[in-house]
PDB file of C-alpha atoms in Angstrom:
ATOM      1  CA  MET A 199     217.951-225.142 -14.401  1.00 44.00           C
ATOM      2  CA  LYS A 200     219.964-225.870 -17.663  1.00 49.00           C
ATOM      3  CA  GLY A 201     222.808-227.209 -15.607  1.00 50.00           C
ATOM      4  CA  LEU A 202     220.334-229.548 -13.662  1.00 42.00           C
ATOM      5  CA  ARG A 203     219.056-230.913 -17.001  1.00 49.00           C
ATOM      6  CA  PHE A 204     222.564-231.703 -18.227  1.00 46.00           C
ATOM      7  CA  PHE A 205     223.386-233.202 -14.786  1.00 46.00           C
ATOM      8  CA  GLY A 206     220.332-235.504 -15.117  1.00 49.00           C
ATOM      9  CA  LEU A 207     221.456-236.450 -18.583  1.00 47.00           C
ATOM     10  CA  VAL A 208     224.876-237.547 -17.282  1.00 48.00           C
ATOM     11  CA  MET A 209     223.385-239.347 -14.251  1.00 45.00           C
ATOM     12  CA  GLY A 210     220.799-241.113 -16.452  1.00 51.00           C
ATOM     13  CA  ALA A 211     223.676-242.602 -18.638  1.00 45.00           C
ATOM     14  CA  CYS A 212     225.496-243.818 -15.308  1.00 52.00           C
ATOM     15  CA  VAL A 213     222.362-245.352 -14.004  1.00 44.00           C
ATOM     16  CA  ILE A 214     221.701-247.363 -17.072  1.00 43.00           C
ATOM     17  CA  PHE A 215     225.110-248.467 -17.846  1.00 42.00           C
ATOM     18  CA  SER A 216     226.619-249.959 -14.673  1.00 44.00           C
ATOM     19  CA  GLY A 217     230.078-249.788 -16.170  1.00 47.00           C
ATOM     20  CA  CYS A 218     230.097-245.933 -15.698  1.00 55.00           C
ATOM     21  CA  GLY A 219     233.582-244.962 -14.584  1.00 53.00           C
ATOM     22  CA  GLN A 220     235.000-248.290 -15.940  1.00 52.00           C
ATOM     23  CA  GLN A 221     235.876-246.954 -19.445  1.00 53.00           C
ATOM     24  CA  GLY A 222     239.500-247.240 -20.606  1.00 48.00           C
ATOM     25  CA  ASN A 223     241.457-248.826 -17.786  1.00 62.00           C
ATOM     26  CA  SER A 224     244.795-247.831 -19.408  1.00 82.00           C
ATOM     27  CA  SER A 225     243.518-244.240 -20.094  1.00 89.00           C
ATOM     28  CA  PRO A 226     245.242-241.537 -18.084  1.00 94.00           C
ATOM     29  CA  VAL A 227     243.529-240.839 -14.678  1.00 96.00           C
ATOM     30  CA  ILE A 228     242.250-237.334 -14.575  1.00 94.00           C
ATOM     31  CA  ALA A 229     240.883-237.617 -10.961  1.00 96.00           C
ATOM     32  CA  THR A 230     239.903-240.195  -8.237  1.00 96.00           C
ATOM     33  CA  VAL A 231     236.890-240.017  -5.942  1.00 97.00           C
ATOM     34  CA  ASN A 232     237.041-242.178  -2.899  1.00 97.00           C
ATOM     35  CA  GLY A 233     239.444-244.440  -4.901  1.00 95.00           C
ATOM     36  CA  GLU A 234     237.367-244.617  -7.948  1.00 96.00           C
ATOM     37  CA  LYS A 235     239.121-243.305 -11.040  1.00 95.00           C
ATOM     38  CA  ILE A 236     237.765-240.769 -13.538  1.00 95.00           C
ATOM     39  CA  THR A 237     239.875-241.156 -16.724  1.00 94.00           C
ATOM     40  CA  ALA A 238     240.331-239.305 -19.920  1.00 93.00           C
ATOM     41  CA  ALA A 239     238.259-241.900 -21.633  1.00 94.00           C
ATOM     42  CA  ASP A 240     235.406-241.510 -19.163  1.00 93.00           C
ATOM     43  CA  MET A 241     235.254-237.814 -20.062  1.00 92.00           C
ATOM     44  CA  ASP A 242     235.567-238.545 -23.721  1.00 92.00           C
ATOM     45  CA  LYS A 243     232.625-241.130 -23.378  1.00 91.00           C
ATOM     46  CA  GLN A 244     230.340-238.524 -21.519  1.00 89.00           C
ATOM     47  CA  MET A 245     231.068-236.010 -24.272  1.00 89.00           C
ATOM     48  CA  GLU A 246     230.073-238.503 -27.042  1.00 89.00           C
ATOM     49  CA  GLU A 247     226.725-238.883 -25.235  1.00 85.00           C
ATOM     50  CA  MET A 248     225.987-235.191 -25.037  1.00 85.00           C
ATOM     51  CA  PRO A 249     223.715-233.268 -27.282  1.00 83.00           C
ATOM     52  CA  PRO A 250     225.708-231.385 -29.950  1.00 81.00           C
ATOM     53  CA  ALA A 251     225.417-227.956 -28.254  1.00 80.00           C
ATOM     54  CA  TYR A 252     226.895-229.301 -24.923  1.00 85.00           C
ATOM     55  CA  ARG A 253     229.543-231.356 -26.855  1.00 84.00           C
ATOM     56  CA  GLU A 254     230.729-228.165 -28.532  1.00 84.00           C
ATOM     57  CA  MET A 255     230.713-226.334 -25.314  1.00 86.00           C
ATOM     58  CA  PHE A 256     232.839-228.832 -23.408  1.00 85.00           C
ATOM     59  CA  ALA A 257     235.187-229.349 -26.236  1.00 84.00           C
ATOM     60  CA  ASP A 258     236.561-225.808 -25.281  1.00 86.00           C
ATOM     61  CA  PRO A 259     239.632-226.692 -23.090  1.00 85.00           C
ATOM     62  CA  ALA A 260     238.454-223.779 -20.909  1.00 83.00           C
ATOM     63  CA  ASN A 261     235.269-225.644 -20.070  1.00 88.00           C
ATOM     64  CA  LYS A 262     236.917-229.156 -19.502  1.00 89.00           C
ATOM     65  CA  GLU A 263     237.587-228.532 -15.959  1.00 91.00           C
ATOM     66  CA  LYS A 264     233.794-227.683 -15.453  1.00 91.00           C
ATOM     67  CA  LEU A 265     232.968-231.083 -17.025  1.00 91.00           C
ATOM     68  CA  LEU A 266     235.425-232.869 -14.630  1.00 93.00           C
ATOM     69  CA  THR A 267     233.795-231.108 -11.647  1.00 94.00           C
ATOM     70  CA  ARG A 268     230.319-232.290 -12.835  1.00 92.00           C
ATOM     71  CA  LEU A 269     231.711-235.835 -13.164  1.00 94.00           C
ATOM     72  CA  ILE A 270     233.130-235.772  -9.567  1.00 96.00           C
ATOM     73  CA  LYS A 271     229.900-234.496  -8.108  1.00 97.00           C
ATOM     74  CA  GLU A 272     228.002-237.085 -10.106  1.00 95.00           C
ATOM     75  CA  ARG A 273     230.390-239.864  -8.947  1.00 96.00           C
ATOM     76  CA  ILE A 274     229.875-238.868  -5.341  1.00 97.00           C
ATOM     77  CA  LEU A 275     226.081-238.961  -5.643  1.00 97.00           C
ATOM     78  CA  LEU A 276     226.294-242.285  -7.527  1.00 95.00           C
ATOM     79  CA  GLN A 277     228.446-243.697  -4.609  1.00 97.00           C
ATOM     80  CA  GLU A 278     225.845-242.574  -2.243  1.00 97.00           C
ATOM     81  CA  ALA A 279     223.046-244.147  -4.159  1.00 96.00           C
ATOM     82  CA  LYS A 280     225.000-247.470  -4.128  1.00 96.00           C
ATOM     83  CA  LYS A 281     225.450-247.201  -0.343  1.00 97.00           C
ATOM     84  CA  ALA A 282     221.662-246.791  -0.063  1.00 97.00           C
ATOM     85  CA  LYS A 283     221.068-249.712  -2.463  1.00 96.00           C
ATOM     86  CA  ILE A 284     218.937-247.599  -4.556  1.00 95.00           C
ATOM     87  CA  GLY A 285     219.702-249.748  -7.533  1.00 93.00           C
ATOM     88  CA  GLN A 286     218.150-252.697  -5.871  1.00 94.00           C
ATOM     89  CA  ARG A 287     214.652-251.168  -5.468  1.00 96.00           C
ATOM     90  CA  PRO A 288     212.000-252.793  -7.627  1.00 96.00           C
ATOM     91  CA  ASP A 289     210.718-249.396  -8.865  1.00 97.00           C
ATOM     92  CA  ILE A 290     214.123-248.201  -9.926  1.00 95.00           C
ATOM     93  CA  LEU A 291     214.839-251.558 -11.610  1.00 96.00           C
ATOM     94  CA  GLU A 292     211.625-251.191 -13.633  1.00 96.00           C
ATOM     95  CA  LYS A 293     212.535-247.620 -14.570  1.00 96.00           C
ATOM     96  CA  ILE A 294     215.987-248.820 -15.729  1.00 95.00           C
ATOM     97  CA  LYS A 295     214.428-251.578 -17.730  1.00 96.00           C
ATOM     98  CA  ALA A 296     212.112-248.973 -19.429  1.00 96.00           C
ATOM     99  CA  MET A 297     214.964-246.680 -20.183  1.00 96.00           C
ATOM    100  CA  ASN A 298     217.017-249.650 -21.583  1.00 96.00           C
ATOM    101  CA  ASN A 299     214.192-250.713 -23.779  1.00 97.00           C
ATOM    102  CA  GLN A 300     213.890-247.125 -25.127  1.00 96.00           C
ATOM    103  CA  LEU A 301     217.499-246.934 -25.983  1.00 95.00           C
ATOM    104  CA  MET A 302     217.433-250.146 -27.892  1.00 97.00           C
ATOM    105  CA  VAL A 303     214.403-248.981 -29.786  1.00 97.00           C
ATOM    106  CA  GLN A 304     216.275-245.724 -30.629  1.00 95.00           C
ATOM    107  CA  GLU A 305     219.289-247.648 -31.773  1.00 96.00           C
ATOM    108  CA  ILE A 306     217.390-250.013 -34.068  1.00 97.00           C
ATOM    109  CA  ILE A 307     215.698-247.074 -35.752  1.00 96.00           C
ATOM    110  CA  LYS A 308     219.084-245.364 -36.001  1.00 95.00           C
ATOM    111  CA  LEU A 309     220.566-248.526 -37.792  1.00 96.00           C
ATOM    112  CA  ASN A 310     217.642-249.221 -40.030  1.00 96.00           C
ATOM    113  CA  VAL A 311     216.260-245.646 -40.765  1.00 95.00           C
ATOM    114  CA  LEU A 312     218.399-242.806 -39.877  1.00 94.00           C
ATOM    115  CA  GLU A 313     221.702-244.056 -41.130  1.00 94.00           C
ATOM    116  CA  LYS A 314     220.298-245.554 -44.290  1.00 94.00           C
ATOM    117  CA  THR A 315     218.403-242.444 -45.372  1.00 94.00           C
ATOM    118  CA  THR A 316     220.261-239.629 -47.180  1.00 95.00           C
ATOM    119  CA  ILE A 317     218.828-236.690 -49.197  1.00 95.00           C
ATOM    120  CA  SER A 318     220.384-234.980 -52.301  1.00 96.00           C
ATOM    121  CA  ASP A 319     220.395-231.309 -53.302  1.00 95.00           C
ATOM    122  CA  LYS A 320     217.975-232.082 -55.969  1.00 96.00           C
ATOM    123  CA  GLU A 321     215.472-233.552 -53.450  1.00 96.00           C
ATOM    124  CA  VAL A 322     215.785-230.445 -51.315  1.00 95.00           C
ATOM    125  CA  ALA A 323     215.037-228.249 -54.386  1.00 94.00           C
ATOM    126  CA  ASP A 324     212.081-230.509 -55.240  1.00 95.00           C
ATOM    127  CA  TYR A 325     210.856-230.361 -51.652  1.00 94.00           C
ATOM    128  CA  TYR A 326     210.994-226.491 -51.954  1.00 93.00           C
ATOM    129  CA  LYS A 327     209.191-226.347 -55.084  1.00 94.00           C
ATOM    130  CA  ALA A 328     206.399-228.621 -53.894  1.00 94.00           C
ATOM    131  CA  ASN A 329     205.942-226.732 -50.829  1.00 92.00           C
ATOM    132  CA  GLU A 330     207.172-223.156 -51.831  1.00 91.00           C
ATOM    133  CA  GLU A 331     203.857-221.305 -50.904  1.00 89.00           C
ATOM    134  CA  LYS A 332     203.624-222.761 -47.475  1.00 90.00           C
ATOM    135  CA  ILE A 333     207.435-222.377 -46.792  1.00 91.00           C
ATOM    136  CA  GLN A 334     207.374-218.647 -47.755  1.00 87.00           C
ATOM    137  CA  GLN A 335     204.814-217.912 -45.154  1.00 87.00           C
ATOM    138  CA  TYR A 336     207.487-218.579 -42.661  1.00 86.00           C
ATOM    139  CA  ALA A 337     210.627-217.757 -44.533  1.00 85.00           C
ATOM    140  CA  GLN A 338     209.911-214.013 -44.362  1.00 86.00           C
ATOM    141  CA  GLY A 339     211.152-213.287 -47.956  1.00 85.00           C
ATOM    142  CA  LYS A 340     214.392-215.230 -47.572  1.00 89.00           C
ATOM    143  CA  SER A 341     215.533-216.930 -50.848  1.00 90.00           C
ATOM    144  CA  PHE A 342     216.028-220.820 -51.373  1.00 91.00           C
ATOM    145  CA  ASN A 343     219.812-220.600 -50.844  1.00 91.00           C
ATOM    146  CA  GLU A 344     219.258-218.559 -47.593  1.00 92.00           C
ATOM    147  CA  ILE A 345     217.116-221.377 -46.010  1.00 92.00           C
ATOM    148  CA  LYS A 346     218.506-224.358 -47.914  1.00 92.00           C
ATOM    149  CA  GLY A 347     220.314-225.625 -44.746  1.00 92.00           C
ATOM    150  CA  GLN A 348     217.213-225.637 -42.700  1.00 92.00           C
ATOM    151  CA  LEU A 349     215.173-226.955 -45.523  1.00 93.00           C
ATOM    152  CA  LYS A 350     217.568-229.924 -46.036  1.00 94.00           C
ATOM    153  CA  GLU A 351     217.113-230.898 -42.363  1.00 93.00           C
ATOM    154  CA  ILE A 352     213.319-230.630 -42.610  1.00 94.00           C
ATOM    155  CA  ALA A 353     213.187-232.580 -45.993  1.00 95.00           C
ATOM    156  CA  LEU A 354     215.404-235.302 -44.614  1.00 95.00           C
ATOM    157  CA  GLN A 355     213.199-235.778 -41.529  1.00 94.00           C
ATOM    158  CA  ASP A 356     210.137-236.016 -43.767  1.00 95.00           C
ATOM    159  CA  LYS A 357     212.034-238.604 -45.901  1.00 96.00           C
ATOM    160  CA  GLN A 358     213.079-240.520 -42.680  1.00 96.00           C
ATOM    161  CA  ASN A 359     209.479-240.578 -41.423  1.00 96.00           C
ATOM    162  CA  SER A 360     208.213-242.006 -44.730  1.00 96.00           C
ATOM    163  CA  TYR A 361     211.038-244.636 -44.629  1.00 96.00           C
ATOM    164  CA  PHE A 362     210.155-245.470 -41.068  1.00 96.00           C
ATOM    165  CA  GLU A 363     206.506-245.909 -41.737  1.00 96.00           C
ATOM    166  CA  LYS A 364     207.154-248.377 -44.547  1.00 96.00           C
ATOM    167  CA  TRP A 365     209.854-250.174 -42.586  1.00 96.00           C
ATOM    168  CA  VAL A 366     207.401-250.654 -39.519  1.00 96.00           C
ATOM    169  CA  GLU A 367     204.519-251.670 -41.680  1.00 96.00           C
ATOM    170  CA  GLY A 368     206.726-254.245 -43.151  1.00 96.00           C
ATOM    171  CA  LEU A 369     207.627-255.539 -39.675  1.00 96.00           C
ATOM    172  CA  GLU A 370     203.980-255.507 -38.738  1.00 96.00           C
ATOM    173  CA  LYS A 371     202.962-257.652 -41.661  1.00 96.00           C
ATOM    174  CA  GLN A 372     205.645-260.286 -40.592  1.00 96.00           C
ATOM    175  CA  ALA A 373     204.732-260.193 -37.069  1.00 96.00           C
ATOM    176  CA  LYS A 374     202.131-262.488 -35.364  1.00 95.00           C
ATOM    177  CA  ILE A 375     199.916-260.067 -33.567  1.00 93.00           C
ATOM    178  CA  THR A 376     196.911-260.748 -31.435  1.00 94.00           C
ATOM    179  CA  LYS A 377     194.521-258.282 -29.802  1.00 91.00           C
ATOM    180  CA  ASN A 378     191.889-258.419 -27.037  1.00 90.00           C
ATOM    181  CA  LEU A 379     190.498-255.045 -27.725  1.00 88.00           C
ATOM    182  CA  GLU A 380     187.354-255.702 -25.639  1.00 88.00           C
ATOM    183  CA  LEU A 381     189.493-255.616 -22.454  1.00 89.00           C
ATOM    184  CA  LEU A 382     190.238-251.942 -23.185  1.00 89.00           C
ATOM    185  CA  ASN A 383     186.609-251.131 -22.563  1.00 82.00           C
ATOM    186  CA  PRO A 384     184.708-254.197 -21.525  1.00 75.00           C
ATOM    187  CA  LYS A 385     181.301-252.285 -21.079  1.00 73.00           C
ATOM    188  CA  LYS A 386     180.952-250.911 -24.656  1.00 64.00           C
ATOM    189  CA  GLY A 387     183.440-253.013 -26.615  1.00 52.00           C
ATOM    190  CA  ILE A 388     185.772-251.724 -29.318  1.00 51.00           C
ATOM    191  CA  ALA A 389     185.546-252.259 -32.968  1.00 53.00           C
ATOM    192  CA  PRO A 390     188.664-253.991 -34.442  1.00 52.00           C
ATOM    193  CA  GLN A 391     191.174-251.832 -36.251  1.00 54.00           C
ATOM    194  CA  SER A 392     193.827-252.649 -38.692  1.00 48.00           C
ATOM    195  CA  ASN A 393     197.458-252.565 -37.785  1.00 49.00           C
ATOM    196  CA  LYS A 394     197.839-249.577 -40.122  1.00 46.00           C
ATOM    197  CA  ASN A 395     195.832-247.316 -38.178  1.00 47.00           C
ATOM    198  CA  ASN A 396     196.778-248.421 -34.667  1.00 46.00           C
ATOM    199  CA  PHE A 397     199.124-245.402 -34.261  1.00 43.00           C
ATOM    200  CA  LYS A 398     200.478-242.475 -36.056  1.00 49.00           C
ATOM    201  CA  LYS A 399     203.893-243.363 -37.070  1.00 58.00           C
ATOM    202  CA  GLY A 400     206.950-241.086 -37.160  1.00 67.00           C
ATOM    203  CA  ILE A 401     210.216-240.349 -35.486  1.00 67.00           C
ATOM    204  CA  SER A 402     211.733-237.466 -33.714  1.00 65.00           C
ATOM    205  CA  ARG A 403     215.102-236.062 -34.371  1.00 58.00           C
ATOM    206  CA  ASN A 404     216.700-238.361 -31.851  1.00 59.00           C
ATOM    207  CA  GLY A 405     215.161-241.420 -33.389  1.00 66.00           C
ATOM    208  CA  THR A 406     212.309-241.950 -30.920  1.00 67.00           C
ATOM    209  CA  PRO A 407     208.888-243.221 -32.358  1.00 68.00           C
ATOM    210  CA  THR A 408     206.396-240.391 -32.137  1.00 67.00           C
ATOM    211  CA  GLY A 409     203.333-242.562 -32.163  1.00 59.00           C
TER     212      GLY A 409
END
């Protein structure tokens, strides 16, 4: 099952980006599939797009052949999908559009929130002091230094969420927004709500809005 999830991850990247397999024309050719080249640059690109755990696993030279085997199988399936003109189906085009939109949202959050938010050791210590009682319920007696790395990650995400909320609220204030809320429930009608309470804002670790 884990292999299938990873396989789906790689396939998704190739469906969205039609240039899959076109990376680095001058890069050494590692394999060919029905005349299509798989280059070292293709493999590097796939590794860059992997979650850290997979990236670390496939960075091991002993596992690189396994990655190549996956890419060959994926390329064969992609060729079959092209023969069947799957990419021309309206339902597939809609899904590709939705996935592209999601990627663009994640990227703008990355550029404007994740990459602009840092946290200092003092802020981590202050976060611990402010939440010490609650933290110790889960820390099982571990000291601050023992859980500092994990705390830093949690505190950073909290700071990013706060930064994200303020950033989005600023964008909402600048945007021209109209609503026809009665169309959501034409029988009963719905009382207008302010933009601020339309959704619970936040971001997940991969930069996806959570509201």
